[in-house]
mmCIF file of C-alpha atoms in Angstrom:
data_model
loop_
_atom_site.group_PDB
_atom_site.id
_atom_site.type_symbol
_atom_site.label_atom_id
_atom_site.label_comp_id
_atom_site.label_asym_id
_atom_site.label_seq_id
_atom_site.Cartn_x
_atom_site.Cartn_y
_atom_site.Cartn_z
ATOM 1 C CA MET I 1123 43.358 -25.810 -2.307
ATOM 2 C CA GLY I 1124 40.105 -27.330 -3.501
ATOM 3 C CA ALA I 1125 39.234 -30.951 -4.120
ATOM 4 C CA VAL I 1126 42.117 -33.274 -4.899
ATOM 5 C CA LYS I 1127 41.595 -36.094 -7.354
ATOM 6 C CA ILE I 1128 43.100 -39.268 -5.954
ATOM 7 C CA TRP I 1129 45.225 -40.901 -8.608
ATOM 8 C CA ASN I 1130 44.138 -44.241 -9.992
ATOM 9 C CA ALA I 1131 46.959 -46.722 -10.587
ATOM 10 C CA MET I 1132 44.982 -48.881 -12.988
ATOM 11 C CA GLU I 1133 43.903 -45.855 -15.017
ATOM 12 C CA VAL I 1134 47.498 -44.628 -15.310
ATOM 13 C CA ALA I 1135 48.777 -48.090 -16.255
ATOM 14 C CA GLU I 1136 46.160 -48.417 -18.972
ATOM 15 C CA GLN I 1137 47.109 -45.027 -20.404
ATOM 16 C CA ALA I 1138 50.792 -45.979 -20.252
ATOM 17 C CA ARG I 1139 50.129 -49.118 -22.282
ATOM 18 C CA LYS I 1140 48.405 -47.011 -24.917
ATOM 19 C CA ASP I 1141 51.326 -44.600 -25.047
ATOM 20 C CA HIS I 1142 54.129 -47.172 -25.011
ATOM 21 C CA SER I 1143 54.634 -50.537 -26.654
ATOM 22 C CA SER I 1144 56.281 -52.007 -23.538
ATOM 23 C CA GLU I 1145 54.037 -53.456 -20.876
ATOM 24 C CA ILE I 1146 53.679 -51.485 -17.673
ATOM 25 C CA LEU I 1147 53.309 -53.703 -14.622
ATOM 26 C CA HIS I 1148 50.302 -52.979 -12.470
ATOM 27 C CA SER I 1149 48.474 -54.111 -9.357
ATOM 28 C CA SER I 1150 45.508 -52.824 -7.380
ATOM 29 C CA LEU I 1151 47.183 -53.793 -4.082
ATOM 30 C CA SER I 1152 48.174 -51.116 -1.569
ATOM 31 C CA ILE I 1153 50.719 -51.345 1.249
ATOM 32 C CA ASP I 1154 50.452 -49.431 4.499
ATOM 33 C CA PRO I 1155 53.912 -47.818 5.028
ATOM 34 C CA SER I 1156 53.294 -47.654 8.784
ATOM 35 C CA LEU I 1157 53.152 -51.461 9.104
ATOM 36 C CA PRO I 1158 55.846 -53.209 11.183
ATOM 37 C CA LEU I 1159 58.665 -54.291 8.858
ATOM 38 C CA PRO I 1160 57.880 -58.067 8.981
ATOM 39 C CA ASP I 1161 54.254 -57.404 7.987
ATOM 40 C CA MET I 1162 55.296 -54.912 5.344
ATOM 41 C CA LYS I 1163 57.742 -57.418 3.840
ATOM 42 C CA ARG I 1164 55.003 -60.018 3.543
ATOM 43 C CA ARG I 1165 52.851 -57.490 1.687
ATOM 44 C CA ILE I 1166 55.766 -56.503 -0.563
ATOM 45 C CA VAL I 1167 56.289 -60.150 -1.554
ATOM 46 C CA GLU I 1168 52.572 -60.476 -2.264
ATOM 47 C CA LEU I 1169 52.728 -57.339 -4.399
ATOM 48 C CA CYS I 1170 55.736 -58.594 -6.375
ATOM 49 C CA LYS I 1171 54.030 -61.904 -7.102
ATOM 50 C CA ASP I 1172 50.872 -60.114 -8.179
ATOM 51 C CA MET I 1173 52.706 -57.769 -10.542
ATOM 52 C CA VAL I 1174 55.208 -60.224 -12.089
ATOM 53 C CA LYS I 1175 53.518 -63.484 -13.051
ATOM 54 C CA LYS I 1176 56.756 -65.482 -13.397
ATOM 55 C CA TRP I 1177 57.458 -64.753 -9.718
ATOM 56 C CA SER I 1178 54.060 -65.955 -8.509
ATOM 57 C CA ASN I 1179 55.258 -69.498 -7.704
ATOM 58 C CA LEU I 1180 58.567 -68.521 -6.107
ATOM 59 C CA ASP I 1181 59.054 -69.285 -2.423
ATOM 60 C CA ASP I 1182 58.900 -66.227 -0.176
ATOM 61 C CA SER I 1183 62.540 -66.870 0.791
ATOM 62 C CA CYS I 1184 63.525 -65.865 -2.779
ATOM 63 C CA PHE I 1185 62.687 -62.248 -1.967
ATOM 64 C CA ASN I 1186 65.098 -60.092 0.021
ATOM 65 C CA ILE I 1187 63.797 -56.649 1.012
ATOM 66 C CA GLU I 1188 65.706 -53.734 2.510
ATOM 67 C CA THR I 1189 64.997 -50.070 3.114
ATOM 68 C CA ILE I 1190 67.001 -47.688 0.920
ATOM 69 C CA SER I 1191 65.670 -44.450 2.333
ATOM 70 C CA GLY I 1192 62.715 -43.080 4.206
ATOM 71 C CA GLY I 1193 61.880 -39.531 3.185
ATOM 72 C CA ILE I 1194 59.149 -37.349 4.615
ATOM 73 C CA THR I 1195 56.782 -38.033 1.720
ATOM 74 C CA ASN I 1196 57.676 -41.609 0.707
ATOM 75 C CA LEU I 1197 59.520 -44.813 1.573
ATOM 76 C CA LEU I 1198 61.972 -46.410 -0.875
ATOM 77 C CA LEU I 1199 62.648 -50.156 -0.721
ATOM 78 C CA LYS I 1200 65.034 -52.401 -2.640
ATOM 79 C CA VAL I 1201 63.790 -55.884 -3.550
ATOM 80 C CA ASP I 1202 66.243 -58.585 -4.684
ATOM 81 C CA VAL I 1203 64.497 -61.521 -6.331
ATOM 82 C CA ASN I 1204 66.356 -64.836 -6.676
ATOM 83 C CA GLU I 1205 64.872 -66.363 -9.815
ATOM 84 C CA ARG I 1206 64.962 -70.049 -10.683
ATOM 85 C CA HIS I 1207 68.392 -70.051 -12.325
ATOM 86 C CA HIS I 1208 69.860 -68.124 -9.399
ATOM 87 C CA ASP I 1209 69.719 -64.893 -11.372
ATOM 88 C CA ILE I 1210 69.231 -61.954 -9.013
ATOM 89 C CA VAL I 1211 66.856 -59.271 -10.257
ATOM 90 C CA SER I 1212 66.740 -55.994 -8.318
ATOM 91 C CA ILE I 1213 63.908 -53.491 -8.343
ATOM 92 C CA THR I 1214 62.903 -50.539 -6.196
ATOM 93 C CA ILE I 1215 59.447 -50.000 -4.737
ATOM 94 C CA ARG I 1216 58.376 -46.504 -3.747
ATOM 95 C CA LEU I 1217 55.549 -46.280 -1.211
ATOM 96 C CA TYR I 1218 53.741 -42.964 -1.086
ATOM 97 C CA GLY I 1219 53.265 -41.465 2.355
ATOM 98 C CA PRO I 1220 49.706 -41.211 3.757
ATOM 99 C CA ASN I 1221 47.784 -38.077 2.731
ATOM 100 C CA THR I 1222 50.554 -36.843 0.429
ATOM 101 C CA GLU I 1223 47.984 -36.348 -2.329
ATOM 102 C CA ASN I 1224 47.153 -33.131 -0.436
ATOM 103 C CA VAL I 1225 50.440 -31.612 -1.623
ATOM 104 C CA ILE I 1226 51.496 -33.788 -4.580
ATOM 105 C CA ASN I 1227 49.711 -34.267 -7.889
ATOM 106 C CA ARG I 1228 50.389 -38.004 -8.316
ATOM 107 C CA GLN I 1229 48.698 -38.138 -11.711
ATOM 108 C CA ARG I 1230 51.029 -35.468 -13.076
ATOM 109 C CA GLU I 1231 54.029 -37.124 -11.432
ATOM 110 C CA LEU I 1232 53.425 -40.444 -13.146
ATOM 111 C CA GLN I 1233 52.682 -38.864 -16.521
ATOM 112 C CA ALA I 1234 56.015 -37.038 -16.312
ATOM 113 C CA THR I 1235 57.952 -39.999 -14.912
ATOM 114 C CA LYS I 1236 57.591 -42.133 -18.043
ATOM 115 C CA TYR I 1237 59.139 -39.386 -20.189
ATOM 116 C CA ILE I 1238 61.857 -38.484 -17.701
ATOM 117 C CA SER I 1239 62.725 -42.172 -17.365
ATOM 118 C CA ALA I 1240 62.912 -42.577 -21.143
ATOM 119 C CA ALA I 1241 65.324 -39.632 -21.291
ATOM 120 C CA GLY I 1242 67.702 -41.490 -18.948
ATOM 121 C CA PHE I 1243 67.652 -39.224 -15.908
ATOM 122 C CA GLY I 1244 66.864 -41.839 -13.301
ATOM 123 C CA ALA I 1245 65.519 -45.328 -12.837
ATOM 124 C CA LYS I 1246 63.415 -46.987 -15.514
ATOM 125 C CA TRP I 1247 59.705 -46.843 -14.731
ATOM 126 C CA LEU I 1248 58.385 -50.422 -14.511
ATOM 127 C CA GLY I 1249 54.923 -50.211 -13.010
ATOM 128 C CA VAL I 1250 52.349 -48.820 -10.611
ATOM 129 C CA PHE I 1251 50.218 -50.138 -7.767
ATOM 130 C CA GLY I 1252 47.626 -48.849 -5.353
ATOM 131 C CA ASN I 1253 49.864 -46.402 -3.459
ATOM 132 C CA GLY I 1254 53.197 -46.337 -5.217
ATOM 133 C CA MET I 1255 55.375 -47.199 -8.171
ATOM 134 C CA VAL I 1256 57.995 -49.764 -9.193
ATOM 135 C CA GLN I 1257 61.285 -48.790 -10.846
ATOM 136 C CA SER I 1258 64.563 -50.386 -11.806
ATOM 137 C CA PHE I 1259 67.333 -50.332 -9.200
ATOM 138 C CA ILE I 1260 70.059 -47.694 -9.561
ATOM 139 C CA ASN I 1261 73.498 -48.769 -8.365
ATOM 140 C CA ALA I 1262 74.402 -45.430 -6.827
ATOM 141 C CA ARG I 1263 74.543 -43.606 -3.526
ATOM 142 C CA THR I 1264 72.432 -40.684 -2.399
ATOM 143 C CA LEU I 1265 74.239 -37.376 -1.957
ATOM 144 C CA THR I 1266 74.503 -35.583 1.376
ATOM 145 C CA PRO I 1267 74.098 -31.788 1.740
ATOM 146 C CA SER I 1268 77.883 -31.460 2.079
ATOM 147 C CA ASP I 1269 78.374 -33.383 -1.196
ATOM 148 C CA MET I 1270 76.403 -30.715 -3.037
ATOM 149 C CA ARG I 1271 79.109 -28.161 -2.205
ATOM 150 C CA GLU I 1272 81.955 -30.189 -3.729
ATOM 151 C CA PRO I 1273 83.053 -28.252 -6.871
ATOM 152 C CA LYS I 1274 83.253 -31.279 -9.191
ATOM 153 C CA LEU I 1275 79.800 -32.442 -8.152
ATOM 154 C CA VAL I 1276 78.441 -28.892 -8.436
ATOM 155 C CA ALA I 1277 79.568 -28.865 -12.070
ATOM 156 C CA LYS I 1278 77.915 -32.249 -12.712
ATOM 157 C CA ILE I 1279 74.657 -31.165 -11.097
ATOM 158 C CA ALA I 1280 74.594 -27.917 -13.094
ATOM 159 C CA LYS I 1281 75.145 -29.747 -16.395
ATOM 160 C CA GLN I 1282 72.518 -32.346 -15.523
ATOM 161 C CA MET I 1283 70.029 -29.655 -14.562
ATOM 162 C CA ARG I 1284 70.583 -27.925 -17.913
ATOM 163 C CA ARG I 1285 69.805 -31.227 -19.688
ATOM 164 C CA PHE I 1286 66.737 -31.731 -17.511
ATOM 165 C CA HIS I 1287 65.480 -28.245 -18.350
ATOM 166 C CA GLN I 1288 65.813 -28.959 -22.063
ATOM 167 C CA MET I 1289 63.333 -31.841 -21.979
ATOM 168 C CA GLU I 1290 60.041 -31.508 -23.810
ATOM 169 C CA ILE I 1291 57.208 -33.084 -21.815
ATOM 170 C CA PRO I 1292 53.714 -33.351 -23.359
ATOM 171 C CA GLY I 1293 50.932 -31.379 -21.738
ATOM 172 C CA SER I 1294 50.461 -27.864 -20.466
ATOM 173 C CA LYS I 1295 53.600 -25.738 -20.360
ATOM 174 C CA GLU I 1296 52.119 -23.226 -17.942
ATOM 175 C CA PRO I 1297 54.542 -22.546 -15.041
ATOM 176 C CA GLN I 1298 53.078 -24.007 -11.871
ATOM 177 C CA LEU I 1299 54.862 -22.064 -9.116
ATOM 178 C CA TRP I 1300 52.261 -19.463 -8.258
ATOM 179 C CA ASN I 1301 49.320 -21.781 -8.979
ATOM 180 C CA VAL I 1302 50.657 -24.257 -6.432
ATOM 181 C CA ILE I 1303 51.648 -21.616 -3.877
ATOM 182 C CA CYS I 1304 48.130 -20.140 -4.046
ATOM 183 C CA LYS I 1305 46.576 -23.594 -3.618
ATOM 184 C CA PHE I 1306 48.900 -24.294 -0.697
ATOM 185 C CA PHE I 1307 47.968 -20.937 0.845
ATOM 186 C CA GLU I 1308 44.258 -21.672 0.553
ATOM 187 C CA LYS I 1309 44.689 -25.036 2.248
ATOM 188 C CA ALA I 1310 47.204 -23.849 4.867
ATOM 189 C CA SER I 1311 45.107 -20.878 5.970
ATOM 190 C CA ALA I 1312 42.060 -23.018 6.826
ATOM 191 C CA LEU I 1313 43.535 -25.647 9.142
ATOM 192 C CA GLU I 1314 42.476 -26.706 12.607
ATOM 193 C CA PHE I 1315 44.727 -28.800 14.832
ATOM 194 C CA ASP I 1316 43.593 -31.306 17.448
ATOM 195 C CA ASP I 1317 46.798 -30.671 19.395
ATOM 196 C CA ILE I 1318 46.193 -27.586 21.578
ATOM 197 C CA GLU I 1319 49.813 -26.412 21.503
ATOM 198 C CA LYS I 1320 49.978 -26.723 17.727
ATOM 199 C CA GLN I 1321 46.735 -24.794 17.423
ATOM 200 C CA LYS I 1322 48.101 -21.972 19.611
ATOM 201 C CA ARG I 1323 51.246 -21.686 17.463
ATOM 202 C CA TYR I 1324 49.166 -21.799 14.305
ATOM 203 C CA GLU I 1325 46.822 -19.040 15.502
ATOM 204 C CA LYS I 1326 49.781 -16.675 15.943
ATOM 205 C CA LEU I 1327 50.298 -16.620 12.179
ATOM 206 C CA SER I 1328 49.103 -13.647 10.168
ATOM 207 C CA PHE I 1329 47.855 -15.089 6.909
ATOM 208 C CA LYS I 1330 47.156 -11.582 5.644
ATOM 209 C CA GLU I 1331 50.874 -10.907 6.006
ATOM 210 C CA VAL I 1332 51.750 -14.154 4.238
ATOM 211 C CA HIS I 1333 49.331 -13.364 1.408
ATOM 212 C CA ASP I 1334 50.787 -9.884 0.969
ATOM 213 C CA GLU I 1335 54.303 -11.352 0.846
ATOM 214 C CA ILE I 1336 53.231 -13.816 -1.859
ATOM 215 C CA MET I 1337 51.687 -11.095 -4.010
ATOM 216 C CA GLU I 1338 54.677 -8.754 -3.642
ATOM 217 C CA LEU I 1339 57.168 -11.464 -4.549
ATOM 218 C CA LYS I 1340 55.045 -12.675 -7.464
ATOM 219 C CA GLU I 1341 55.024 -9.153 -8.911
ATOM 220 C CA LEU I 1342 58.800 -8.771 -8.537
ATOM 221 C CA THR I 1343 59.717 -12.165 -10.009
ATOM 222 C CA GLY I 1344 57.367 -11.518 -12.921
ATOM 223 C CA ARG I 1345 59.582 -8.624 -13.970
ATOM 224 C CA LEU I 1346 62.654 -10.870 -14.214
ATOM 225 C CA ASN I 1347 61.318 -12.832 -17.208
ATOM 226 C CA SER I 1348 62.841 -16.105 -16.040
ATOM 227 C CA PRO I 1349 62.494 -18.722 -18.819
ATOM 228 C CA VAL I 1350 59.910 -21.452 -18.338
ATOM 229 C CA VAL I 1351 61.486 -24.924 -18.417
ATOM 230 C CA PHE I 1352 60.575 -28.422 -17.337
ATOM 231 C CA ALA I 1353 61.820 -28.289 -13.741
ATOM 232 C CA HIS I 1354 62.461 -30.871 -11.050
ATOM 233 C CA ASN I 1355 61.416 -28.426 -8.286
ATOM 234 C CA ASP I 1356 62.830 -30.515 -5.421
ATOM 235 C CA LEU I 1357 66.564 -31.013 -5.985
ATOM 236 C CA LEU I 1358 67.657 -31.594 -2.419
ATOM 237 C CA SER I 1359 70.595 -33.909 -1.739
ATOM 238 C CA GLY I 1360 68.323 -36.917 -1.182
ATOM 239 C CA ASN I 1361 66.993 -36.639 -4.741
ATOM 240 C CA ILE I 1362 70.422 -36.743 -6.367
ATOM 241 C CA MET I 1363 72.391 -39.991 -6.662
ATOM 242 C CA ILE I 1364 75.836 -40.767 -8.036
ATOM 243 C CA ASN I 1365 77.701 -43.893 -9.071
ATOM 244 C CA ASP I 1366 81.188 -42.955 -7.882
ATOM 245 C CA GLU I 1367 82.981 -45.535 -10.030
ATOM 246 C CA GLU I 1368 81.301 -44.457 -13.264
ATOM 247 C CA GLY I 1369 80.863 -40.821 -12.281
ATOM 248 C CA LYS I 1370 77.236 -40.994 -13.421
ATOM 249 C CA LEU I 1371 74.752 -38.645 -11.782
ATOM 250 C CA TYR I 1372 71.011 -39.292 -11.448
ATOM 251 C CA PHE I 1373 68.065 -37.078 -10.542
ATOM 252 C CA ILE I 1374 65.319 -39.096 -8.838
ATOM 253 C CA ASP I 1375 61.849 -38.493 -7.312
ATOM 254 C CA TYR I 1376 59.722 -36.425 -9.665
ATOM 255 C CA GLU I 1377 56.878 -35.789 -7.232
ATOM 256 C CA TYR I 1378 56.917 -32.029 -7.797
ATOM 257 C CA ALA I 1379 58.258 -31.935 -11.375
ATOM 258 C CA SER I 1380 56.405 -29.595 -13.735
ATOM 259 C CA TYR I 1381 56.938 -26.746 -16.105
ATOM 260 C CA ASN I 1382 58.197 -23.890 -13.992
ATOM 261 C CA TYR I 1383 60.572 -20.957 -13.864
ATOM 262 C CA ARG I 1384 64.263 -21.723 -14.348
ATOM 263 C CA GLY I 1385 65.098 -19.389 -11.464
ATOM 264 C CA PHE I 1386 62.925 -21.355 -9.058
ATOM 265 C CA ASP I 1387 64.569 -24.698 -9.787
ATOM 266 C CA ILE I 1388 68.050 -23.248 -9.317
ATOM 267 C CA GLY I 1389 67.147 -21.070 -6.311
ATOM 268 C CA ASN I 1390 65.347 -23.963 -4.640
ATOM 269 C CA HIS I 1391 68.400 -26.179 -5.179
ATOM 270 C CA PHE I 1392 70.640 -23.592 -3.504
ATOM 271 C CA ALA I 1393 68.256 -23.380 -0.538
ATOM 272 C CA GLU I 1394 68.592 -27.161 -0.122
ATOM 273 C CA TYR I 1395 72.317 -26.805 0.632
ATOM 274 C CA SER I 1396 71.042 -26.031 4.144
ATOM 275 C CA GLY I 1397 69.400 -29.445 4.663
ATOM 276 C CA PHE I 1398 66.275 -30.165 6.716
ATOM 277 C CA GLU I 1399 67.965 -28.471 9.673
ATOM 278 C CA CYS I 1400 67.880 -25.209 7.679
ATOM 279 C CA ASP I 1401 71.461 -24.229 8.487
ATOM 280 C CA TYR I 1402 71.598 -21.220 6.193
ATOM 281 C CA THR I 1403 75.273 -20.623 6.906
ATOM 282 C CA LEU I 1404 75.668 -23.371 4.269
ATOM 283 C CA TYR I 1405 73.824 -21.379 1.577
ATOM 284 C CA PRO I 1406 76.219 -20.969 -1.391
ATOM 285 C CA ASN I 1407 78.020 -17.645 -1.603
ATOM 286 C CA LYS I 1408 78.322 -15.626 -4.805
ATOM 287 C CA ASP I 1409 81.507 -17.343 -5.999
ATOM 288 C CA GLU I 1410 79.997 -20.793 -5.399
ATOM 289 C CA GLN I 1411 76.851 -19.807 -7.267
ATOM 290 C CA TYR I 1412 78.877 -18.421 -10.167
ATOM 291 C CA HIS I 1413 80.703 -21.764 -10.413
ATOM 292 C CA PHE I 1414 77.315 -23.465 -10.785
ATOM 293 C CA PHE I 1415 76.056 -20.915 -13.337
ATOM 294 C CA ARG I 1416 79.156 -21.228 -15.522
ATOM 295 C CA HIS I 1417 78.666 -24.973 -15.928
ATOM 296 C CA TYR I 1418 74.914 -24.602 -16.444
ATOM 297 C CA ILE I 1419 75.252 -21.898 -19.113
ATOM 298 C CA GLU I 1420 78.275 -23.272 -21.000
ATOM 299 C CA PRO I 1421 78.927 -26.927 -20.059
ATOM 300 C CA ASP I 1422 81.763 -27.236 -22.562
ATOM 301 C CA GLY I 1423 83.280 -23.809 -21.920
ATOM 302 C CA PRO I 1424 82.416 -22.622 -18.407
ATOM 303 C CA HIS I 1425 85.116 -19.942 -18.360
ATOM 304 C CA GLU I 1426 83.678 -18.326 -21.479
ATOM 305 C CA VAL I 1427 80.513 -17.160 -19.691
ATOM 306 C CA CYS I 1428 80.209 -13.371 -19.622
ATOM 307 C CA ASP I 1429 79.682 -11.310 -16.465
ATOM 308 C CA GLU I 1430 76.298 -10.087 -17.674
ATOM 309 C CA ASP I 1431 74.910 -13.636 -17.870
ATOM 310 C CA LEU I 1432 76.315 -14.472 -14.435
ATOM 311 C CA GLU I 1433 74.608 -11.436 -12.926
ATOM 312 C CA THR I 1434 71.289 -12.324 -14.585
ATOM 313 C CA PHE I 1435 71.382 -15.839 -13.166
ATOM 314 C CA TYR I 1436 72.465 -14.588 -9.745
ATOM 315 C CA VAL I 1437 69.535 -12.184 -9.434
ATOM 316 C CA GLU I 1438 67.099 -14.728 -10.853
ATOM 317 C CA ALA I 1439 68.138 -17.615 -8.584
ATOM 318 C CA ASN I 1440 68.248 -15.621 -5.370
ATOM 319 C CA THR I 1441 64.943 -13.845 -5.975
ATOM 320 C CA TYR I 1442 63.185 -17.105 -6.777
ATOM 321 C CA GLY I 1443 64.966 -18.603 -3.772
ATOM 322 C CA LEU I 1444 62.591 -16.488 -1.687
ATOM 323 C CA ALA I 1445 59.688 -18.212 -3.456
ATOM 324 C CA SER I 1446 61.227 -21.529 -2.441
ATOM 325 C CA HIS I 1447 60.951 -20.520 1.225
ATOM 326 C CA LEU I 1448 57.284 -19.575 0.828
ATOM 327 C CA PHE I 1449 56.500 -22.757 -1.134
ATOM 328 C CA TRP I 1450 57.970 -25.153 1.426
ATOM 329 C CA ALA I 1451 56.779 -23.130 4.432
ATOM 330 C CA LEU I 1452 53.154 -23.456 3.289
ATOM 331 C CA TRP I 1453 53.761 -27.098 2.330
ATOM 332 C CA ALA I 1454 54.988 -27.739 5.876
ATOM 333 C CA LEU I 1455 51.838 -26.267 7.431
ATOM 334 C CA ILE I 1456 49.660 -28.638 5.415
ATOM 335 C CA GLN I 1457 51.886 -31.575 6.315
ATOM 336 C CA ALA I 1458 51.749 -30.593 10.005
ATOM 337 C CA LYS I 1459 48.022 -31.307 9.859
ATOM 338 C CA MET I 1460 47.872 -34.184 7.361
ATOM 339 C CA SER I 1461 51.031 -36.259 7.762
ATOM 340 C CA PRO I 1462 51.353 -39.069 10.339
ATOM 341 C CA ILE I 1463 55.154 -39.043 9.874
ATOM 342 C CA ASP I 1464 57.176 -38.093 12.942
ATOM 343 C CA PHE I 1465 58.647 -34.797 11.745
ATOM 344 C CA ASP I 1466 58.212 -31.332 13.272
ATOM 345 C CA TYR I 1467 56.595 -29.728 10.243
ATOM 346 C CA LEU I 1468 55.317 -26.739 12.205
ATOM 347 C CA SER I 1469 58.821 -25.776 13.279
ATOM 348 C CA TYR I 1470 59.963 -26.295 9.694
ATOM 349 C CA PHE I 1471 57.363 -23.738 8.594
ATOM 350 C CA PHE I 1472 58.855 -21.131 10.926
ATOM 351 C CA LEU I 1473 62.424 -21.936 9.856
ATOM 352 C CA ARG I 1474 61.576 -21.379 6.193
ATOM 353 C CA TYR I 1475 59.267 -18.393 6.670
ATOM 354 C CA ASN I 1476 61.642 -16.615 9.052
ATOM 355 C CA GLU I 1477 64.489 -17.111 6.575
ATOM 356 C CA PHE I 1478 62.291 -15.606 3.859
ATOM 357 C CA LYS I 1479 61.730 -12.505 6.009
ATOM 358 C CA ARG I 1480 65.417 -12.313 6.942
ATOM 359 C CA GLN I 1481 66.555 -12.383 3.307
ATOM 360 C CA LYS I 1482 63.727 -10.370 1.752
ATOM 361 C CA GLU I 1483 65.041 -6.815 2.051
ATOM 362 C CA LYS I 1484 68.513 -7.667 0.741
ATOM 363 C CA VAL I 1485 67.207 -9.712 -2.193
ATOM 364 C CA PHE I 1486 64.508 -7.200 -3.141
ATOM 365 C CA LEU I 1487 67.156 -4.462 -3.186
ATOM 366 C CA LEU I 1488 69.367 -6.638 -5.400
ATOM 367 C CA ALA I 1489 66.555 -7.411 -7.843
ATOM 368 C CA ARG I 1490 65.248 -3.839 -8.048
ATOM 369 C CA SER I 1491 68.745 -2.480 -8.595
ATOM 370 C CA TYR I 1492 69.264 -4.993 -11.405
ATOM 371 C CA LEU I 1493 65.930 -4.119 -13.027
ATOM 372 C CA SER I 1494 66.548 -0.385 -12.849
ATOM 373 C CA GLY I 1495 70.074 -0.710 -14.255
#
């Protein structure tokens, strides 16, 4: 994978102030996400007072802190601040997980976040600190994997994804999928585990086989000519929120966002129907996928979409869905070594890689038949 440049919060904040007239809050403080909650809360209050000067003289009792969600790469906290006139201001603080810079380009994430935020897709970006960012609070709930199958929500997600893909983000527009997969492969194939049992399982892997699979799939997907768009690349249920009363949908967490192939973003989203448990009986069938495609292609006239376009999207999404399995399988190997979070990443690798091998023959046949027709 090569050397990883650790992102610098102060450097990013300074650049943000040059790019935008509004002030971006900043602090050099860092907070250890593994701290016991009482200690973490004290550090959060200290951080808030350091970032927002008008809060610096408030009593600690004016700050109420609760956990919104704890993912496997970050921790999201809600902070309610009772200001002097009893006005309650709510913000969210996202703490990056330890060692996640091995798999996430934080510099690119923050550069993209300010533009995505300005386009209204999620929370407003307010500031950065030593190992995280501060955003406005979204009054919405996080979806569950079963929510993503509900037809009305499927239509909303498809329309929102189309809007997301139409964004223009400054910087390189080179698709990142194969660059990142190759970097992940390089890192994942040179690991050594302290845990003897993990090392034994790791040594059973044939990285020559994995490499050959990557190259074969890269060649096949290259023939599909999937458009390059600005993609989220991680639209699992936990990264989609909805305000049920207003019916407003939000995409959050842009850790992996980059220019990429349209087929990957859609295929990866379909793979996430299965959740972290990887229950692939939940993977959307052809009719369910077509429902999504209709609302993505023609938001105002979904029933006007022609069969040819539906077939193109179907082949594209399912072929790139195989790339999703390879991407997250290799990601999981790296996390199995680097992450202190209590999650069985090594088993997750096998779940994703075995599903890739199970689906490969059928999907390759589908894609080759489409290309020859």
